[in-house]
Short mmCIF file of C-alpha atoms and ligand atoms in Angstrom, two decimals:
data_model
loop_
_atom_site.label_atom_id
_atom_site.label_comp_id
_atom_site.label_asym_id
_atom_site.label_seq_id
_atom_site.Cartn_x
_atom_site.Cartn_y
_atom_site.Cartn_z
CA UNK C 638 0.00 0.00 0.00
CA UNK C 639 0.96 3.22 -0.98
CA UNK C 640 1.88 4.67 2.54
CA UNK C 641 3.95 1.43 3.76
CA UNK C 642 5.99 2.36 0.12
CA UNK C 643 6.42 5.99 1.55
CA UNK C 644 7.92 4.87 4.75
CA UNK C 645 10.27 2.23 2.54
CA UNK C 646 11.32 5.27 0.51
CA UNK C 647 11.75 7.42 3.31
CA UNK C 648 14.19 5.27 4.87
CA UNK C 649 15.88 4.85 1.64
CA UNK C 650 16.23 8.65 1.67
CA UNK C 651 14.59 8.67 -1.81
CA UNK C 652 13.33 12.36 -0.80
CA UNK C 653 12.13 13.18 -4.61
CA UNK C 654 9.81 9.93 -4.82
CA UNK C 655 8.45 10.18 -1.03
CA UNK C 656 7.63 13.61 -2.46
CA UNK C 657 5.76 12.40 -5.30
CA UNK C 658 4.06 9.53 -3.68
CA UNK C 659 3.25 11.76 -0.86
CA UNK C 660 1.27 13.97 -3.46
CA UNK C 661 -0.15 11.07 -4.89
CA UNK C 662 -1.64 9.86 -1.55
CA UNK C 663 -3.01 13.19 -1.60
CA UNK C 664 -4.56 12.80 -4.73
CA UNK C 665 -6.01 9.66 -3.78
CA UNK C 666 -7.63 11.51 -0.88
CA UNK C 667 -5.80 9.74 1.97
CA UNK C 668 -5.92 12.05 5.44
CA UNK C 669 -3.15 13.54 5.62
CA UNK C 670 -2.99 12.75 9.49
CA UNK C 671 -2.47 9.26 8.29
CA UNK C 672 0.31 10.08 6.00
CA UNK C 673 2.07 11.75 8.34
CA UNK C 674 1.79 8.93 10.67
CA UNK C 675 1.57 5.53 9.05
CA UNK C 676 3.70 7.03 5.87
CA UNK C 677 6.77 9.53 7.07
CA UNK C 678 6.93 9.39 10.59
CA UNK C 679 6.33 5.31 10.89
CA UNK C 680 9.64 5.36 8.01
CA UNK C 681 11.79 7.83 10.45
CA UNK C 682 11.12 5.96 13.52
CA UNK C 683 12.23 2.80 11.36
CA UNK C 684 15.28 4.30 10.83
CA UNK C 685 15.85 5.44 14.05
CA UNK C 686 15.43 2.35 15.62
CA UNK C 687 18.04 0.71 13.58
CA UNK C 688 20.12 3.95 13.75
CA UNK C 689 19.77 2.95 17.90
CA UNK C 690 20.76 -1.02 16.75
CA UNK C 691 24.02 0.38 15.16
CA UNK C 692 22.17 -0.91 11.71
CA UNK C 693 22.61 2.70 9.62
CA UNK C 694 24.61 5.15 10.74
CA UNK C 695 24.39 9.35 10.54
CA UNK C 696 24.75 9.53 6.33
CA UNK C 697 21.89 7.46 6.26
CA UNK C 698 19.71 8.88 9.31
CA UNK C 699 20.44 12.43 6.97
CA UNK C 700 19.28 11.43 3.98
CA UNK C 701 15.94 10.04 4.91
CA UNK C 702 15.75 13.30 7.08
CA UNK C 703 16.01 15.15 3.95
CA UNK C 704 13.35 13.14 2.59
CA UNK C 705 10.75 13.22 5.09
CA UNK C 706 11.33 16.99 4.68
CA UNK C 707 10.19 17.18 1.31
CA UNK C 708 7.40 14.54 2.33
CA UNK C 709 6.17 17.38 5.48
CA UNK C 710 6.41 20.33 2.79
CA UNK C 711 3.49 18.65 0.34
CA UNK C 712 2.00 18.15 3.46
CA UNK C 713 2.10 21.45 4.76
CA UNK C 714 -0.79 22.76 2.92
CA UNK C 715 -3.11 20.18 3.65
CA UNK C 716 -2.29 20.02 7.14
CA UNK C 717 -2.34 23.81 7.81
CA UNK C 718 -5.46 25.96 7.26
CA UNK C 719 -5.20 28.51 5.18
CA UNK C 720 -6.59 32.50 5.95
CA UNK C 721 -7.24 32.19 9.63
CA UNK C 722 -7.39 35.19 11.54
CA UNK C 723 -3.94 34.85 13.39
CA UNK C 724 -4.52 34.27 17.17
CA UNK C 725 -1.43 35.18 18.30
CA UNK C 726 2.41 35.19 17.39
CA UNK C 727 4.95 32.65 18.47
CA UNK C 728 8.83 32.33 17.92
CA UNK C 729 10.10 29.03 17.09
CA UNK C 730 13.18 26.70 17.25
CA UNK C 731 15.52 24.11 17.99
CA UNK C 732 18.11 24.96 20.76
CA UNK C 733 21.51 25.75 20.84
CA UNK C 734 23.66 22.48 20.06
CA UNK C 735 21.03 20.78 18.20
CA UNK C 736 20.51 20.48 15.13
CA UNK C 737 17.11 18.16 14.87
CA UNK C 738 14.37 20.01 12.89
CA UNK C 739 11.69 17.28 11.82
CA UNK C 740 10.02 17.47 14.67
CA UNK C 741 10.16 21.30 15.54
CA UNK C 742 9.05 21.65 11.91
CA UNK C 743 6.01 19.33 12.45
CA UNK C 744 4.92 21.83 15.67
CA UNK C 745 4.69 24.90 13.60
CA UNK C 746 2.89 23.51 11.04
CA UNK C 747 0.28 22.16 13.50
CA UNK C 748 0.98 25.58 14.82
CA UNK C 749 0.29 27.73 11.74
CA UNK C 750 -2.84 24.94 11.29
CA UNK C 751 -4.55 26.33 14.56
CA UNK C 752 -4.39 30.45 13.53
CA UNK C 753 -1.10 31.03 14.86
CA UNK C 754 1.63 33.06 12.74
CA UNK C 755 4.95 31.41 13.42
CA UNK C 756 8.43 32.63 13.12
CA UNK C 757 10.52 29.82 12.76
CA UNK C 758 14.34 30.68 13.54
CA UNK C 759 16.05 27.62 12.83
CA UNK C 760 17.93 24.89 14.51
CA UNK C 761 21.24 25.47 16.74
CA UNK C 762 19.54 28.77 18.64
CA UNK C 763 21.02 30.85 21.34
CA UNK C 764 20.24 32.88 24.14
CA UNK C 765 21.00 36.11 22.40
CA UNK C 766 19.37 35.50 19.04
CA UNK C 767 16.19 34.58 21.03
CA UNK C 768 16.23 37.98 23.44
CA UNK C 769 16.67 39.76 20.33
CA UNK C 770 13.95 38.48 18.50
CA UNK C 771 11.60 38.86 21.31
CA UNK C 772 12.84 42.49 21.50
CA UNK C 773 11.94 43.01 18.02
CA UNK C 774 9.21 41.08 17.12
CA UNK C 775 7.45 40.68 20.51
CA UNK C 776 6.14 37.25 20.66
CA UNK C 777 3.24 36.12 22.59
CA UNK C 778 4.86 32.61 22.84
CA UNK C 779 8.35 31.13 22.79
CA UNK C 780 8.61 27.43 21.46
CA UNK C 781 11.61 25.55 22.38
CA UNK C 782 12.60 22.28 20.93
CA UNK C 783 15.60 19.91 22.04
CA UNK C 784 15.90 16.32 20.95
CA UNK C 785 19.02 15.97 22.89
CA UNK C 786 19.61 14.74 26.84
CA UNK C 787 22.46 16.83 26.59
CA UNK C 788 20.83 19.50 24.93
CA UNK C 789 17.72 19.74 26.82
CA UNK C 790 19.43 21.87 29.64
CA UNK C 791 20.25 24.25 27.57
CA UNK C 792 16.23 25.20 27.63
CA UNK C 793 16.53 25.86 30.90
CA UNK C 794 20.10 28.07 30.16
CA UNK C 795 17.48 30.28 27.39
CA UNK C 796 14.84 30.68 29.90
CA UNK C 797 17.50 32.04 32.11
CA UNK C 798 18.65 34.57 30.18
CA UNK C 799 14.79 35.23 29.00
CA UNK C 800 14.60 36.44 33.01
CA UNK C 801 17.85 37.74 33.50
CA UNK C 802 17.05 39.94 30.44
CA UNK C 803 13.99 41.27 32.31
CA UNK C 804 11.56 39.72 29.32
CA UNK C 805 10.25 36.66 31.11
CA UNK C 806 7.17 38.36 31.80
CA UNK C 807 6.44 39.11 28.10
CA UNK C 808 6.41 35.79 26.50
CA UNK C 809 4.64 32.62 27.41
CA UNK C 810 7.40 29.53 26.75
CA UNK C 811 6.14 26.04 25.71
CA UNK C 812 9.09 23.06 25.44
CA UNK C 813 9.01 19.76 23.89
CA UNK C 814 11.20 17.44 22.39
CA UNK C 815 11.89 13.61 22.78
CA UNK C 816 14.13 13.63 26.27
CA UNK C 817 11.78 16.34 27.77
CA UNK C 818 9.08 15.86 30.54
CA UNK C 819 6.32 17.92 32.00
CA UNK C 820 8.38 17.72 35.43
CA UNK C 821 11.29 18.57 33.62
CA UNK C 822 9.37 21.94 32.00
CA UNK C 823 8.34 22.86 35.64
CA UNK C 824 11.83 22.17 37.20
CA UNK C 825 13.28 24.93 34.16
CA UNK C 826 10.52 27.52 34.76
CA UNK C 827 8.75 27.00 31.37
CA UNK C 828 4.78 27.41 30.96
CA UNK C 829 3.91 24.32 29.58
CA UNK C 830 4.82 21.01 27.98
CA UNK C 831 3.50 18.84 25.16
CA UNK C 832 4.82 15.81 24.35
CA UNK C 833 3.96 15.88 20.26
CA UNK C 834 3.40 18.55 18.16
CA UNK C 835 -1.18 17.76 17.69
CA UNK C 836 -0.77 18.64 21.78
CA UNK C 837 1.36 21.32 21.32
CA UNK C 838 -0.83 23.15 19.11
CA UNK C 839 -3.70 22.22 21.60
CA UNK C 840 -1.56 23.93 24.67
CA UNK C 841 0.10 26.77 22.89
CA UNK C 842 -3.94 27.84 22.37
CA UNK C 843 -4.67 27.20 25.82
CA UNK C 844 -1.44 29.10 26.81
CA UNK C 845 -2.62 31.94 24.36
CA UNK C 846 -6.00 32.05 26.35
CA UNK C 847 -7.85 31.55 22.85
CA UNK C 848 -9.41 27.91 23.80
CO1 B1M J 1476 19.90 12.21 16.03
N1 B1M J 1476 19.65 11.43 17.81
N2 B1M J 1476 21.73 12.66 16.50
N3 B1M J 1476 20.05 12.81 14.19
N4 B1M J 1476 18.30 11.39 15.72
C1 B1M J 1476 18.26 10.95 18.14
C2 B1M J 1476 17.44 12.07 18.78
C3 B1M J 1476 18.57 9.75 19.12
C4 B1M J 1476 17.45 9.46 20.13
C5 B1M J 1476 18.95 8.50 18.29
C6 B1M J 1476 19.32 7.30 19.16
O1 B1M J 1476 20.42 7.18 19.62
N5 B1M J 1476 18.39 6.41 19.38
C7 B1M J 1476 19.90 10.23 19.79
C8 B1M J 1476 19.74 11.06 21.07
C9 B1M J 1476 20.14 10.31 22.30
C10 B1M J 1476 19.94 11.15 23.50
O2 B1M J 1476 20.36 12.26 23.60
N6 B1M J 1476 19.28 10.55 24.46
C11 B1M J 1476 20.53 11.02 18.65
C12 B1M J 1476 21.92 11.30 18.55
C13 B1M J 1476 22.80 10.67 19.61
C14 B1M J 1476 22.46 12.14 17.55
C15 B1M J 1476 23.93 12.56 17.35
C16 B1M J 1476 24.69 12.92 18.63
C17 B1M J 1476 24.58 11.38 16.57
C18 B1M J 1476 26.06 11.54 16.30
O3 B1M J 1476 26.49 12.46 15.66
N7 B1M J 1476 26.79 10.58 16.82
C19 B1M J 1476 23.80 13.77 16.40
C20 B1M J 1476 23.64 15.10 17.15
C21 B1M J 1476 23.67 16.27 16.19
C22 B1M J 1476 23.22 17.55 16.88
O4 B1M J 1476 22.04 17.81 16.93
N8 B1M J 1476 24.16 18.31 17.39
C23 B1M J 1476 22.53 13.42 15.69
C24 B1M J 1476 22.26 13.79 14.39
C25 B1M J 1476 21.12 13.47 13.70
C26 B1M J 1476 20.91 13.83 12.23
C27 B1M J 1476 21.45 15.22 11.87
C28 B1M J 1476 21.65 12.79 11.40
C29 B1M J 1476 19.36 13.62 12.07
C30 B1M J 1476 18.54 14.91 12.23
C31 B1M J 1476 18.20 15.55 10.91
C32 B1M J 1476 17.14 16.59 11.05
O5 B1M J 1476 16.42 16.73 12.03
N9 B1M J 1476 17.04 17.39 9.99
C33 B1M J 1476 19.03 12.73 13.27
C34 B1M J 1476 17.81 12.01 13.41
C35 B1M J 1476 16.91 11.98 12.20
C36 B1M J 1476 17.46 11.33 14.62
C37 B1M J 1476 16.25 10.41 14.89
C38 B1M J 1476 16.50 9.08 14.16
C39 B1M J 1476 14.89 10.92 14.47
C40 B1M J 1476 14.50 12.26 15.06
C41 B1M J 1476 13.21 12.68 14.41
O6 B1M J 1476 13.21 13.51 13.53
N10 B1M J 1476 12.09 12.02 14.80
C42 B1M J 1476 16.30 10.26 16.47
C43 B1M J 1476 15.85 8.90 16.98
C44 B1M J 1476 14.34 8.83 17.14
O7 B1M J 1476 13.69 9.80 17.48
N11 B1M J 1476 13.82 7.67 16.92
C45 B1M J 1476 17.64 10.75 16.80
C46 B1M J 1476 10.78 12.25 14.19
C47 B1M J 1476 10.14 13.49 14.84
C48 B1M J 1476 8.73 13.66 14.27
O8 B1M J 1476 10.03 13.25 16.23
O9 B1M J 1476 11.77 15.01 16.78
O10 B1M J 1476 10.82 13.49 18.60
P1 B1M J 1476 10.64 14.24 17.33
O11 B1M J 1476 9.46 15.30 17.55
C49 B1M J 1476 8.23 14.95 18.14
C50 B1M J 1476 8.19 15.15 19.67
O12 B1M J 1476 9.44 15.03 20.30
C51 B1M J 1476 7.54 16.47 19.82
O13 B1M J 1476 6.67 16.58 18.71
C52 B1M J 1476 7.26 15.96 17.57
C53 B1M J 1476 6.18 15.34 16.69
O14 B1M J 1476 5.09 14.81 17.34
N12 B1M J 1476 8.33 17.71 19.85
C54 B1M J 1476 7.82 18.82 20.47
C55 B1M J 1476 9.51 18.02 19.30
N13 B1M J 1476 9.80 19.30 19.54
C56 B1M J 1476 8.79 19.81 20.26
C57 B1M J 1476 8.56 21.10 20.76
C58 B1M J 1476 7.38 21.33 21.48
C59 B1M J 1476 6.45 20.32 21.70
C60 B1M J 1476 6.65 19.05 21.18
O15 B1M J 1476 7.07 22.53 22.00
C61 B1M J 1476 7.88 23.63 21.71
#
């Protein structure tokens, strides 16, 4: 079936035919919730799994990255609503040290698919570039991702220098990311938690006061 095929692919890192299978699933009017899910994210956690194993190393675990990248952009539209009102304005990214994007990438989509305008700043943030942009763009919400246990404290290091910076007040911060836990988010001093990017659409409107 066609989405088993897309995971295969995926985990070949074939990104150009998981792209056009992806739009052909489309076209055959397959949810996209289910191509995310049984399709691209059933092939990455395939991969990581044997990744874990010692079965495929980091070449491989990049190229099927790349691939269920291009799978999540013919997604996008179809997962995202288009012309909502925005209800509010978050930053976005992954932290400083990391470099893991799929799944930051699959929060602001849910994101942007709930009325929320995103600004997505990339992987490998820090402190400084954060402060700034809250300075200058003044966020109602600060989403931090780290897929890393030993890049998950550094989190807690941006939402230190969020306070120390006097800002802490101005922004609402949600966290997720594989390694994190809603004990961990109230140990750091964050707002809130989700533990996959449908909840952390759900919370990030709860935290925005708009559910
Ligand atoms: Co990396 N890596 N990786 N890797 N990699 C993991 C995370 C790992 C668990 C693999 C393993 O050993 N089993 C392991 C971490 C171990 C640990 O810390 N406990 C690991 C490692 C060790 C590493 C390197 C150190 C490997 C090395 O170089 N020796 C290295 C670190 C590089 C760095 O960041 N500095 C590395 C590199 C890479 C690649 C670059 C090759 C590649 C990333 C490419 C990319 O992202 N563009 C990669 C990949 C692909 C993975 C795995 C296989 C897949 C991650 C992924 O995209 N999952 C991963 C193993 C795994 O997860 N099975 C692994 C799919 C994605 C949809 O899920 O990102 O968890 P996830 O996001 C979820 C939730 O976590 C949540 O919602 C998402 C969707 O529902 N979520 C949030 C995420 N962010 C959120 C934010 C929120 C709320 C929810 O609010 C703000």
């Amino acid at each position: 079936m066609i989405l088993e095929e897309i995971s295969q692919l995926l985990q070949k890192g074939k990104a150009k035919d998981v792209k056009l299978l992806v739009q052909e699933a489309l076209d055959q009017n397959i949810a996209p919730q289910a191509i995310l899910n049984d399709g691209l994210i059933k092939g990455m956690s395939v991969i990581g799994g044997k990744f874990k194993n010692n079965e495929v190393f980091v070449p491989e675990l990049l190229v099927a990255a790349r691939a269920m990248n291009f799978g999540l952009e013919i997604l996008r539209p179809a997962l995202v609503l288009a012309g909502n009102k925005s209800l509010g304005k978050a930053l976005i990214c992954t932290v400083m040290g990391d470099l893991h994007d799929i799944g930051k990438n699959l929060v602001k989509m849910m994101l942007e698919g709930s009325g929320i305008e995103v600004l997505d700043l990339g992987v490998d943030v820090n402190p400084e570039t954060i402060i700034n942009h809250i300075n200058s763009e003044q966020p109602d919400l600060l989403c931090l991702s780290a897929l890393l246990t030993t890049t998950m404290m550094n989190q807690k290091i941006i939402i230190d220098a969020i306070t120390q910076s006097g800002l802490r007040d101005k922004v609402k911060i949600l966290i997720g990311g594989a390694p994190v836990t809603d004990n961990y988010a109230r140990e750091i001093g964050a707002d809130g938690y989700a533990p996959d990017a449908a909840s952390a659409a759900e919370m990030a409107l709860a935290m925005l006061g708009a559910k």
